[in-house]
């Protein structure tokens, strides 16, 4: 389920400083759910070729996010990934996941977020975190922790 979010109406704290090279958010963000291609592209488009960021291989990331392959998230809806786009370009990403083994072992109702990569725009970050929080609340979680990343064997 994709949605459009009007970011010109959102205010979360002070506007970013122009000295930091960021501009206040304006206009619309498109929030996509489970769009692997856009999700994979985020760090490459946001950090650039001179970044020290090391992305998992595309095939490894696909395995991590596939509930049919990743045994931790085999139950339907335990893992969702979100991508924020502005003007068709990915500007942020985030996963929301429920680790039922953790919750059972520690008698918790915790949801986790991970793979949190974003442009230096607090509205993009807030939009992604709000989407993850809402998704986890609908799954019965009462708290959210992160950032969590996992490997193909998890």
mmCIF file of C-alpha atoms in Angstrom:
data_model
loop_
_atom_site.group_PDB
_atom_site.id
_atom_site.type_symbol
_atom_site.label_atom_id
_atom_site.label_comp_id
_atom_site.label_asym_id
_atom_site.label_seq_id
_atom_site.Cartn_x
_atom_site.Cartn_y
_atom_site.Cartn_z
ATOM 1 C CA UNK A 1 0.000 0.000 0.000
ATOM 2 C CA UNK A 2 1.677 3.217 -1.153
ATOM 3 C CA UNK A 3 0.649 6.623 0.081
ATOM 4 C CA UNK A 4 1.471 10.257 -0.457
ATOM 5 C CA UNK A 5 2.414 12.368 2.544
ATOM 6 C CA UNK A 6 2.156 16.162 2.364
ATOM 7 C CA UNK A 7 5.371 17.220 4.074
ATOM 8 C CA UNK A 8 4.775 20.950 3.732
ATOM 9 C CA UNK A 9 2.235 20.722 6.563
ATOM 10 C CA UNK A 10 4.539 18.747 8.887
ATOM 11 C CA UNK A 11 6.620 20.545 11.435
ATOM 12 C CA UNK A 12 8.938 18.591 13.700
ATOM 13 C CA UNK A 13 11.345 20.837 15.551
ATOM 14 C CA UNK A 14 13.414 23.658 14.089
ATOM 15 C CA UNK A 15 14.081 23.983 10.388
ATOM 16 C CA UNK A 16 17.403 22.527 9.272
ATOM 17 C CA UNK A 17 20.284 24.952 9.089
ATOM 18 C CA UNK A 18 21.264 26.068 5.578
ATOM 19 C CA UNK A 19 24.877 25.947 6.769
ATOM 20 C CA UNK A 20 24.559 22.163 7.017
ATOM 21 C CA UNK A 21 23.604 21.938 3.363
ATOM 22 C CA UNK A 22 20.028 20.866 3.987
ATOM 23 C CA UNK A 23 16.821 22.564 3.029
ATOM 24 C CA UNK A 24 13.491 22.388 4.823
ATOM 25 C CA UNK A 25 11.113 19.783 3.454
ATOM 26 C CA UNK A 26 8.329 20.918 1.207
ATOM 27 C CA UNK A 27 5.831 19.241 -1.022
ATOM 28 C CA UNK A 28 5.000 15.566 -1.151
ATOM 29 C CA UNK A 29 6.765 12.407 -0.136
ATOM 30 C CA UNK A 30 5.661 9.132 -1.640
ATOM 31 C CA UNK A 31 5.836 6.349 0.926
ATOM 32 C CA UNK A 32 6.106 2.896 -0.645
ATOM 33 C CA UNK A 33 5.689 -0.379 1.145
ATOM 34 C CA UNK A 34 7.697 -3.444 0.087
ATOM 35 C CA UNK A 35 9.244 -1.899 -3.055
ATOM 36 C CA UNK A 36 12.564 -3.751 -3.050
ATOM 37 C CA UNK A 37 14.152 -1.930 -6.002
ATOM 38 C CA UNK A 38 13.631 1.534 -4.493
ATOM 39 C CA UNK A 39 14.606 0.258 -1.018
ATOM 40 C CA UNK A 40 17.900 -1.114 -2.349
ATOM 41 C CA UNK A 41 18.780 2.134 -4.173
ATOM 42 C CA UNK A 42 18.480 4.471 -1.148
ATOM 43 C CA UNK A 43 22.042 4.348 0.235
ATOM 44 C CA UNK A 44 23.575 4.586 -3.230
ATOM 45 C CA UNK A 45 21.529 7.676 -4.084
ATOM 46 C CA UNK A 46 21.843 9.344 -0.682
ATOM 47 C CA UNK A 47 25.467 8.708 0.243
ATOM 48 C CA UNK A 48 27.086 8.882 -3.184
ATOM 49 C CA UNK A 49 30.087 7.115 -4.689
ATOM 50 C CA UNK A 50 32.627 8.515 -2.188
ATOM 51 C CA UNK A 51 30.778 7.151 0.838
ATOM 52 C CA UNK A 52 32.228 4.609 3.231
ATOM 53 C CA UNK A 53 28.812 2.941 3.433
ATOM 54 C CA UNK A 54 28.989 -0.746 2.533
ATOM 55 C CA UNK A 55 25.689 -2.107 1.304
ATOM 56 C CA UNK A 56 24.814 -5.789 1.408
ATOM 57 C CA UNK A 57 24.805 -7.463 -1.980
ATOM 58 C CA UNK A 58 21.448 -7.103 -3.700
ATOM 59 C CA UNK A 59 20.841 -10.876 -3.540
ATOM 60 C CA UNK A 60 21.719 -11.019 0.188
ATOM 61 C CA UNK A 61 19.408 -8.109 0.997
ATOM 62 C CA UNK A 62 16.619 -9.777 -0.980
ATOM 63 C CA UNK A 63 17.069 -12.937 1.129
ATOM 64 C CA UNK A 64 17.047 -10.936 4.376
ATOM 65 C CA UNK A 65 13.755 -9.275 3.456
ATOM 66 C CA UNK A 66 12.045 -12.381 2.054
ATOM 67 C CA UNK A 67 9.848 -14.121 4.663
ATOM 68 C CA UNK A 68 9.989 -17.259 2.536
ATOM 69 C CA UNK A 69 13.767 -17.402 3.007
ATOM 70 C CA UNK A 70 14.397 -15.627 6.319
ATOM 71 C CA UNK A 71 13.123 -17.979 9.064
ATOM 72 C CA UNK A 72 12.898 -15.188 11.647
ATOM 73 C CA UNK A 73 10.058 -13.496 9.767
ATOM 74 C CA UNK A 74 8.115 -16.419 8.274
ATOM 75 C CA UNK A 75 4.819 -15.347 9.793
ATOM 76 C CA UNK A 76 2.852 -13.076 7.470
ATOM 77 C CA UNK A 77 3.350 -9.419 8.282
ATOM 78 C CA UNK A 78 6.336 -9.839 10.610
ATOM 79 C CA UNK A 79 8.584 -7.799 8.311
ATOM 80 C CA UNK A 80 7.727 -4.765 6.199
ATOM 81 C CA UNK A 81 10.059 -2.353 4.478
ATOM 82 C CA UNK A 82 9.267 1.249 3.610
ATOM 83 C CA UNK A 83 10.868 3.598 1.109
ATOM 84 C CA UNK A 84 10.308 7.354 0.960
ATOM 85 C CA UNK A 85 10.585 9.008 -2.461
ATOM 86 C CA UNK A 86 10.586 12.659 -3.428
ATOM 87 C CA UNK A 87 10.076 13.497 -7.109
ATOM 88 C CA UNK A 88 10.548 9.815 -7.942
ATOM 89 C CA UNK A 89 13.953 9.519 -6.231
ATOM 90 C CA UNK A 90 14.419 7.426 -3.098
ATOM 91 C CA UNK A 91 15.328 9.640 -0.132
ATOM 92 C CA UNK A 92 14.946 7.223 2.784
ATOM 93 C CA UNK A 93 14.264 3.653 3.857
ATOM 94 C CA UNK A 94 13.384 1.690 6.962
ATOM 95 C CA UNK A 95 12.225 -1.785 7.972
ATOM 96 C CA UNK A 96 9.665 -2.584 10.652
ATOM 97 C CA UNK A 97 9.803 -6.074 12.102
ATOM 98 C CA UNK A 98 8.400 -8.214 14.874
ATOM 99 C CA UNK A 99 10.803 -10.822 16.224
ATOM 100 C CA UNK A 100 8.421 -13.295 17.824
ATOM 101 C CA UNK A 101 11.232 -15.370 19.351
ATOM 102 C CA UNK A 102 12.558 -12.328 21.205
ATOM 103 C CA UNK A 103 9.103 -11.331 22.415
ATOM 104 C CA UNK A 104 8.309 -14.849 23.603
ATOM 105 C CA UNK A 105 11.618 -15.299 25.415
ATOM 106 C CA UNK A 106 11.496 -11.936 27.192
ATOM 107 C CA UNK A 107 7.691 -11.623 27.591
ATOM 108 C CA UNK A 108 7.671 -8.404 25.554
ATOM 109 C CA UNK A 109 5.598 -6.816 22.813
ATOM 110 C CA UNK A 110 8.530 -5.101 21.119
ATOM 111 C CA UNK A 111 8.791 -4.152 17.476
ATOM 112 C CA UNK A 112 12.056 -3.207 15.846
ATOM 113 C CA UNK A 113 13.130 -0.887 13.053
ATOM 114 C CA UNK A 114 16.244 -1.259 10.957
ATOM 115 C CA UNK A 115 18.016 -0.443 7.699
ATOM 116 C CA UNK A 116 17.376 3.212 8.554
ATOM 117 C CA UNK A 117 19.026 5.286 5.842
ATOM 118 C CA UNK A 118 17.792 8.739 4.941
ATOM 119 C CA UNK A 119 18.661 12.052 3.385
ATOM 120 C CA UNK A 120 19.602 14.750 5.919
ATOM 121 C CA UNK A 121 15.952 15.765 6.205
ATOM 122 C CA UNK A 122 14.183 15.344 9.550
ATOM 123 C CA UNK A 123 10.758 15.189 7.891
ATOM 124 C CA UNK A 124 11.787 12.157 5.835
ATOM 125 C CA UNK A 125 13.145 10.510 8.984
ATOM 126 C CA UNK A 126 10.006 11.294 10.988
ATOM 127 C CA UNK A 127 7.725 10.059 8.191
ATOM 128 C CA UNK A 128 9.562 6.728 8.037
ATOM 129 C CA UNK A 129 9.624 6.296 11.821
ATOM 130 C CA UNK A 130 5.913 7.154 12.044
ATOM 131 C CA UNK A 131 5.140 4.571 9.341
ATOM 132 C CA UNK A 132 7.137 1.893 11.181
ATOM 133 C CA UNK A 133 5.542 2.781 14.514
ATOM 134 C CA UNK A 134 2.031 2.591 13.079
ATOM 135 C CA UNK A 135 2.773 -0.720 11.384
ATOM 136 C CA UNK A 136 4.139 -2.213 14.617
ATOM 137 C CA UNK A 137 1.238 -0.893 16.725
ATOM 138 C CA UNK A 138 -1.195 -2.622 14.349
ATOM 139 C CA UNK A 139 0.723 -5.843 15.026
ATOM 140 C CA UNK A 140 0.233 -5.458 18.787
ATOM 141 C CA UNK A 141 3.613 -3.986 19.723
ATOM 142 C CA UNK A 142 3.769 -1.506 22.581
ATOM 143 C CA UNK A 143 7.373 -0.369 22.106
ATOM 144 C CA UNK A 144 9.763 0.127 19.204
ATOM 145 C CA UNK A 145 13.541 -0.315 19.291
ATOM 146 C CA UNK A 146 16.220 0.151 16.697
ATOM 147 C CA UNK A 147 18.294 0.388 14.629
ATOM 148 C CA UNK A 148 18.578 -3.264 13.900
ATOM 149 C CA UNK A 149 20.154 -4.914 10.879
ATOM 150 C CA UNK A 150 20.309 -8.615 10.254
ATOM 151 C CA UNK A 151 22.101 -11.112 8.065
ATOM 152 C CA UNK A 152 20.733 -13.589 5.530
ATOM 153 C CA UNK A 153 21.041 -16.353 8.140
ATOM 154 C CA UNK A 154 18.720 -14.601 10.607
#
